[in-house]
PDB file of C-alpha atoms in Angstrom:
ATOM      1  CA  MET C 103       0.000   0.000   0.000  1.00  0.00           C
ATOM      2  CA  ASP C 104       1.351   3.431  -0.967  1.00  0.00           C
ATOM      3  CA  ALA C 105       1.973   6.084   1.635  1.00  0.00           C
ATOM      4  CA  SER C 106      -0.437   9.003   1.833  1.00  0.00           C
ATOM      5  CA  PRO C 107       0.615  12.444   0.562  1.00  0.00           C
ATOM      6  CA  GLU C 108       0.933  13.552   4.201  1.00  0.00           C
ATOM      7  CA  GLU C 109       3.418  10.751   4.896  1.00  0.00           C
ATOM      8  CA  HIS C 110       5.443  11.675   1.800  1.00  0.00           C
ATOM      9  CA  SER C 111       5.401  15.312   2.876  1.00  0.00           C
ATOM     10  CA  SER C 112       6.494  14.355   6.387  1.00  0.00           C
ATOM     11  CA  ALA C 113       9.334  12.198   5.040  1.00  0.00           C
ATOM     12  CA  ARG C 114      10.509  15.022   2.761  1.00  0.00           C
ATOM     13  CA  THR C 115      10.377  17.493   5.638  1.00  0.00           C
ATOM     14  CA  HIS C 116      12.358  15.122   7.859  1.00  0.00           C
ATOM     15  CA  ASP C 117      15.053  14.835   5.175  1.00  0.00           C
ATOM     16  CA  ASP C 118      14.940  18.570   4.472  1.00  0.00           C
ATOM     17  CA  ILE C 119      16.426  19.696   7.793  1.00  0.00           C
ATOM     18  CA  PRO C 120      19.998  19.695   9.120  1.00  0.00           C
ATOM     19  CA  HIS C 121      19.189  17.607  12.228  1.00  0.00           C
ATOM     20  CA  VAL C 122      20.917  19.893  14.719  1.00  0.00           C
ATOM     21  CA  ILE C 123      21.324  18.398  18.195  1.00  0.00           C
ATOM     22  CA  ALA C 124      19.231  21.083  19.971  1.00  0.00           C
ATOM     23  CA  PRO C 125      17.978  24.618  19.412  1.00  0.00           C
ATOM     24  CA  PRO C 126      21.108  26.804  19.401  1.00  0.00           C
ATOM     25  CA  PRO C 127      19.758  29.306  21.956  1.00  0.00           C
ATOM     26  CA  LEU C 128      19.427  26.422  24.442  1.00  0.00           C
ATOM     27  CA  ILE C 129      22.979  25.274  23.731  1.00  0.00           C
ATOM     28  CA  PHE C 130      24.114  28.697  24.906  1.00  0.00           C
ATOM     29  CA  LEU C 131      21.542  29.247  27.662  1.00  0.00           C
ATOM     30  CA  VAL C 132      21.875  26.022  29.681  1.00  0.00           C
ATOM     31  CA  PRO C 133      25.670  26.252  30.295  1.00  0.00           C
ATOM     32  CA  LEU C 134      25.378  29.988  30.949  1.00  0.00           C
ATOM     33  CA  LEU C 135      22.749  29.432  33.649  1.00  0.00           C
ATOM     34  CA  CYS C 136      24.790  26.589  35.166  1.00  0.00           C
ATOM     35  CA  ALA C 137      27.907  28.769  35.273  1.00  0.00           C
ATOM     36  CA  LEU C 138      26.005  31.645  36.838  1.00  0.00           C
ATOM     37  CA  GLY C 139      24.663  29.212  39.439  1.00  0.00           C
ATOM     38  CA  VAL C 140      28.222  28.121  40.242  1.00  0.00           C
ATOM     39  CA  ASN C 141      29.188  31.781  40.483  1.00  0.00           C
ATOM     40  CA  ARG C 142      26.591  32.284  43.221  1.00  0.00           C
ATOM     41  CA  LEU C 143      28.313  29.547  45.217  1.00  0.00           C
ATOM     42  CA  SER C 144      31.860  30.591  44.412  1.00  0.00           C
ATOM     43  CA  ALA C 145      32.297  34.036  42.895  1.00  0.00           C
ATOM     44  CA  TRP C 146      35.173  34.451  40.469  1.00  0.00           C
ATOM     45  CA  PRO C 147      35.174  38.018  39.131  1.00  0.00           C
ATOM     46  CA  ALA C 148      36.071  38.562  35.480  1.00  0.00           C
ATOM     47  CA  LEU C 149      37.090  42.223  35.588  1.00  0.00           C
ATOM     48  CA  SER C 150      37.324  45.002  38.120  1.00  0.00           C
ATOM     49  CA  ALA C 151      34.537  47.569  38.166  1.00  0.00           C
ATOM     50  CA  PRO C 152      33.647  49.495  36.044  1.00  0.00           C
ATOM     51  CA  TRP C 153      35.379  47.599  33.227  1.00  0.00           C
ATOM     52  CA  HIS C 154      33.015  44.654  33.338  1.00  0.00           C
ATOM     53  CA  TRP C 155      30.129  47.060  32.636  1.00  0.00           C
ATOM     54  CA  VAL C 156      31.951  48.618  29.676  1.00  0.00           C
ATOM     55  CA  ALA C 157      32.907  45.222  28.202  1.00  0.00           C
ATOM     56  CA  ALA C 158      29.387  43.856  28.772  1.00  0.00           C
ATOM     57  CA  GLY C 159      27.860  46.867  27.039  1.00  0.00           C
ATOM     58  CA  GLY C 160      30.137  46.417  24.043  1.00  0.00           C
ATOM     59  CA  CYS C 161      29.319  42.717  23.733  1.00  0.00           C
ATOM     60  CA  LEU C 162      25.590  43.288  24.074  1.00  0.00           C
ATOM     61  CA  LEU C 163      25.638  46.140  21.570  1.00  0.00           C
ATOM     62  CA  LEU C 164      27.452  43.988  18.993  1.00  0.00           C
ATOM     63  CA  SER C 165      25.056  41.109  19.656  1.00  0.00           C
ATOM     64  CA  GLY C 166      22.537  43.063  17.596  1.00  0.00           C
ATOM     65  CA  LEU C 167      23.867  40.786  14.838  1.00  0.00           C
ATOM     66  CA  VAL C 168      21.144  38.344  15.870  1.00  0.00           C
ATOM     67  CA  VAL C 169      18.405  40.839  15.022  1.00  0.00           C
ATOM     68  CA  ALA C 170      20.073  41.795  11.731  1.00  0.00           C
ATOM     69  CA  ALA C 171      20.368  38.102  10.817  1.00  0.00           C
ATOM     70  CA  ILE C 172      16.699  37.466  11.574  1.00  0.00           C
ATOM     71  CA  PHE C 173      15.739  40.415   9.352  1.00  0.00           C
ATOM     72  CA  ALA C 174      17.907  38.951   6.560  1.00  0.00           C
ATOM     73  CA  PHE C 175      16.005  35.657   6.879  1.00  0.00           C
ATOM     74  CA  ARG C 176      12.677  37.494   6.790  1.00  0.00           C
ATOM     75  CA  ARG C 177      13.703  39.422   3.647  1.00  0.00           C
ATOM     76  CA  ALA C 178      14.648  36.111   1.995  1.00  0.00           C
ATOM     77  CA  ARG C 179      11.274  34.650   3.091  1.00  0.00           C
ATOM     78  CA  THR C 180      12.823  31.686   4.845  1.00  0.00           C
ATOM     79  CA  ARG C 181      12.909  30.535   8.449  1.00  0.00           C
ATOM     80  CA  PRO C 182      15.880  31.046  10.789  1.00  0.00           C
ATOM     81  CA  GLU C 183      15.138  27.961  12.908  1.00  0.00           C
ATOM     82  CA  PRO C 184      17.626  25.202  11.962  1.00  0.00           C
ATOM     83  CA  TRP C 185      15.139  22.461  12.818  1.00  0.00           C
ATOM     84  CA  LYS C 186      12.835  23.623  10.001  1.00  0.00           C
ATOM     85  CA  PRO C 187      13.415  23.419   6.225  1.00  0.00           C
ATOM     86  CA  THR C 188      15.060  26.402   4.564  1.00  0.00           C
ATOM     87  CA  THR C 189      13.772  27.734   1.268  1.00  0.00           C
ATOM     88  CA  ALA C 190      16.508  30.239   0.404  1.00  0.00           C
ATOM     89  CA  LEU C 191      20.225  30.714   0.808  1.00  0.00           C
ATOM     90  CA  VAL C 192      20.679  33.916   2.818  1.00  0.00           C
ATOM     91  CA  VAL C 193      23.794  35.819   1.737  1.00  0.00           C
ATOM     92  CA  ASP C 194      22.939  39.468   2.415  1.00  0.00           C
ATOM     93  CA  GLY C 195      22.891  41.628   5.529  1.00  0.00           C
ATOM     94  CA  PRO C 196      25.369  40.341   8.128  1.00  0.00           C
ATOM     95  CA  TYR C 197      25.722  37.136   6.089  1.00  0.00           C
ATOM     96  CA  ARG C 198      27.969  39.135   3.723  1.00  0.00           C
ATOM     97  CA  PHE C 199      30.638  39.185   6.459  1.00  0.00           C
ATOM     98  CA  THR C 200      30.122  35.979   8.428  1.00  0.00           C
ATOM     99  CA  ARG C 201      28.335  32.707   7.692  1.00  0.00           C
ATOM    100  CA  ASN C 202      27.145  32.504  11.304  1.00  0.00           C
ATOM    101  CA  PRO C 203      26.045  35.946  12.472  1.00  0.00           C
ATOM    102  CA  MET C 204      23.344  34.505  14.739  1.00  0.00           C
ATOM    103  CA  TYR C 205      25.797  32.208  16.493  1.00  0.00           C
ATOM    104  CA  LEU C 206      28.351  34.998  16.731  1.00  0.00           C
ATOM    105  CA  GLY C 207      25.578  37.152  18.217  1.00  0.00           C
ATOM    106  CA  PHE C 208      24.592  34.419  20.686  1.00  0.00           C
ATOM    107  CA  THR C 209      28.259  34.165  21.710  1.00  0.00           C
ATOM    108  CA  LEU C 210      28.350  37.920  22.294  1.00  0.00           C
ATOM    109  CA  ILE C 211      25.125  37.785  24.336  1.00  0.00           C
ATOM    110  CA  TYR C 212      26.623  34.927  26.393  1.00  0.00           C
ATOM    111  CA  ALA C 213      29.815  36.940  26.984  1.00  0.00           C
ATOM    112  CA  GLY C 214      27.836  40.107  27.725  1.00  0.00           C
ATOM    113  CA  VAL C 215      25.695  38.389  30.351  1.00  0.00           C
ATOM    114  CA  ALA C 216      28.804  36.771  31.871  1.00  0.00           C
ATOM    115  CA  LEU C 217      30.435  40.190  32.073  1.00  0.00           C
ATOM    116  CA  LEU C 218      27.302  41.791  33.534  1.00  0.00           C
ATOM    117  CA  ALA C 219      27.443  39.136  36.248  1.00  0.00           C
ATOM    118  CA  ASN C 220      31.200  39.783  36.405  1.00  0.00           C
ATOM    119  CA  SER C 221      31.902  36.063  36.391  1.00  0.00           C
ATOM    120  CA  VAL C 222      34.699  34.009  34.851  1.00  0.00           C
ATOM    121  CA  TRP C 223      32.716  30.749  35.222  1.00  0.00           C
ATOM    122  CA  PRO C 224      30.733  31.180  31.988  1.00  0.00           C
ATOM    123  CA  PHE C 225      33.996  31.748  30.108  1.00  0.00           C
ATOM    124  CA  VAL C 226      35.298  28.447  31.489  1.00  0.00           C
ATOM    125  CA  LEU C 227      32.344  26.694  29.794  1.00  0.00           C
ATOM    126  CA  LEU C 228      32.363  28.766  26.593  1.00  0.00           C
ATOM    127  CA  PRO C 229      34.908  26.596  24.707  1.00  0.00           C
ATOM    128  CA  ALA C 230      32.696  23.540  25.313  1.00  0.00           C
ATOM    129  CA  VAL C 231      29.640  25.479  24.119  1.00  0.00           C
ATOM    130  CA  LEU C 232      31.446  26.504  20.936  1.00  0.00           C
ATOM    131  CA  LEU C 233      32.676  22.954  20.354  1.00  0.00           C
ATOM    132  CA  VAL C 234      29.121  21.605  20.637  1.00  0.00           C
ATOM    133  CA  MET C 235      27.925  24.328  18.278  1.00  0.00           C
ATOM    134  CA  GLN C 236      30.657  23.551  15.757  1.00  0.00           C
ATOM    135  CA  ARG C 237      30.251  19.767  15.757  1.00  0.00           C
ATOM    136  CA  PHE C 238      26.523  19.306  16.277  1.00  0.00           C
ATOM    137  CA  VAL C 239      24.967  22.419  14.757  1.00  0.00           C
ATOM    138  CA  ILE C 240      27.241  24.246  12.295  1.00  0.00           C
ATOM    139  CA  ARG C 241      28.691  21.164  10.581  1.00  0.00           C
ATOM    140  CA  ARG C 242      25.224  19.666  10.194  1.00  0.00           C
ATOM    141  CA  GLU C 243      23.843  22.921   8.831  1.00  0.00           C
ATOM    142  CA  GLU C 244      26.727  23.250   6.395  1.00  0.00           C
ATOM    143  CA  ARG C 245      26.241  19.705   5.069  1.00  0.00           C
ATOM    144  CA  TYR C 246      22.518  20.377   4.712  1.00  0.00           C
ATOM    145  CA  LEU C 247      23.019  23.690   2.896  1.00  0.00           C
ATOM    146  CA  GLU C 248      25.595  22.166   0.559  1.00  0.00           C
ATOM    147  CA  ARG C 249      23.210  19.313  -0.233  1.00  0.00           C
ATOM    148  CA  LYS C 250      20.337  21.712  -0.801  1.00  0.00           C
ATOM    149  CA  PHE C 251      22.064  24.583  -2.628  1.00  0.00           C
ATOM    150  CA  GLY C 252      25.162  22.901  -4.098  1.00  0.00           C
ATOM    151  CA  ASP C 253      27.498  25.171  -6.063  1.00  0.00           C
ATOM    152  CA  ALA C 254      25.782  28.350  -4.862  1.00  0.00           C
ATOM    153  CA  TYR C 255      26.536  27.428  -1.247  1.00  0.00           C
ATOM    154  CA  ARG C 256      30.105  26.337  -2.050  1.00  0.00           C
ATOM    155  CA  ALA C 257      30.729  29.678  -3.798  1.00  0.00           C
ATOM    156  CA  TYR C 258      29.309  31.513  -0.787  1.00  0.00           C
ATOM    157  CA  CYS C 259      31.607  29.563   1.570  1.00  0.00           C
ATOM    158  CA  ALA C 260      34.601  30.407  -0.627  1.00  0.00           C
ATOM    159  CA  ARG C 261      33.987  34.152  -0.255  1.00  0.00           C
ATOM    160  CA  VAL C 262      32.637  34.471   3.318  1.00  0.00           C
ATOM    161  CA  ARG C 263      34.364  33.295   6.493  1.00  0.00           C
ATOM    162  CA  ARG C 264      32.577  31.047   8.976  1.00  0.00           C
ATOM    163  CA  TRP C 265      32.940  33.393  11.955  1.00  0.00           C
ATOM    164  CA  VAL C 266      34.625  36.732  11.158  1.00  0.00           C
TER     165      VAL C 266
END
């Protein structure tokens, strides 16, 4: 017996996603909250006052990349969520300078919050966060985009760096 159109659609949708391990904001949020919890038990200041405020402000200001990236997705009429199919290759806005402006923005938000809390603990976990992002999100997204957009994606990768 043949599968229904809904089953075919579901199978196509399942194949038409990068299969990231978890939503990227959670990959940043969970370790950040854990580190801030550890900081409450054992404070480890990152910078002396007022420098942590200045550094935090700079990070949070630059994290506006996330908003710019979301607008670029909206202009391209595709979805930014990596667990949903993409319909367009986004190469304008902040994507002209970095292939991962949202993840760079999330990293800056993470660092900004850590600096607002004036805690080194989140920075201790940040390399692990970035490793998880690289292996279980970015690599999977890149394979997916190459499969979906082929030469156009390869050309984009040749001219735009992954981070900065």
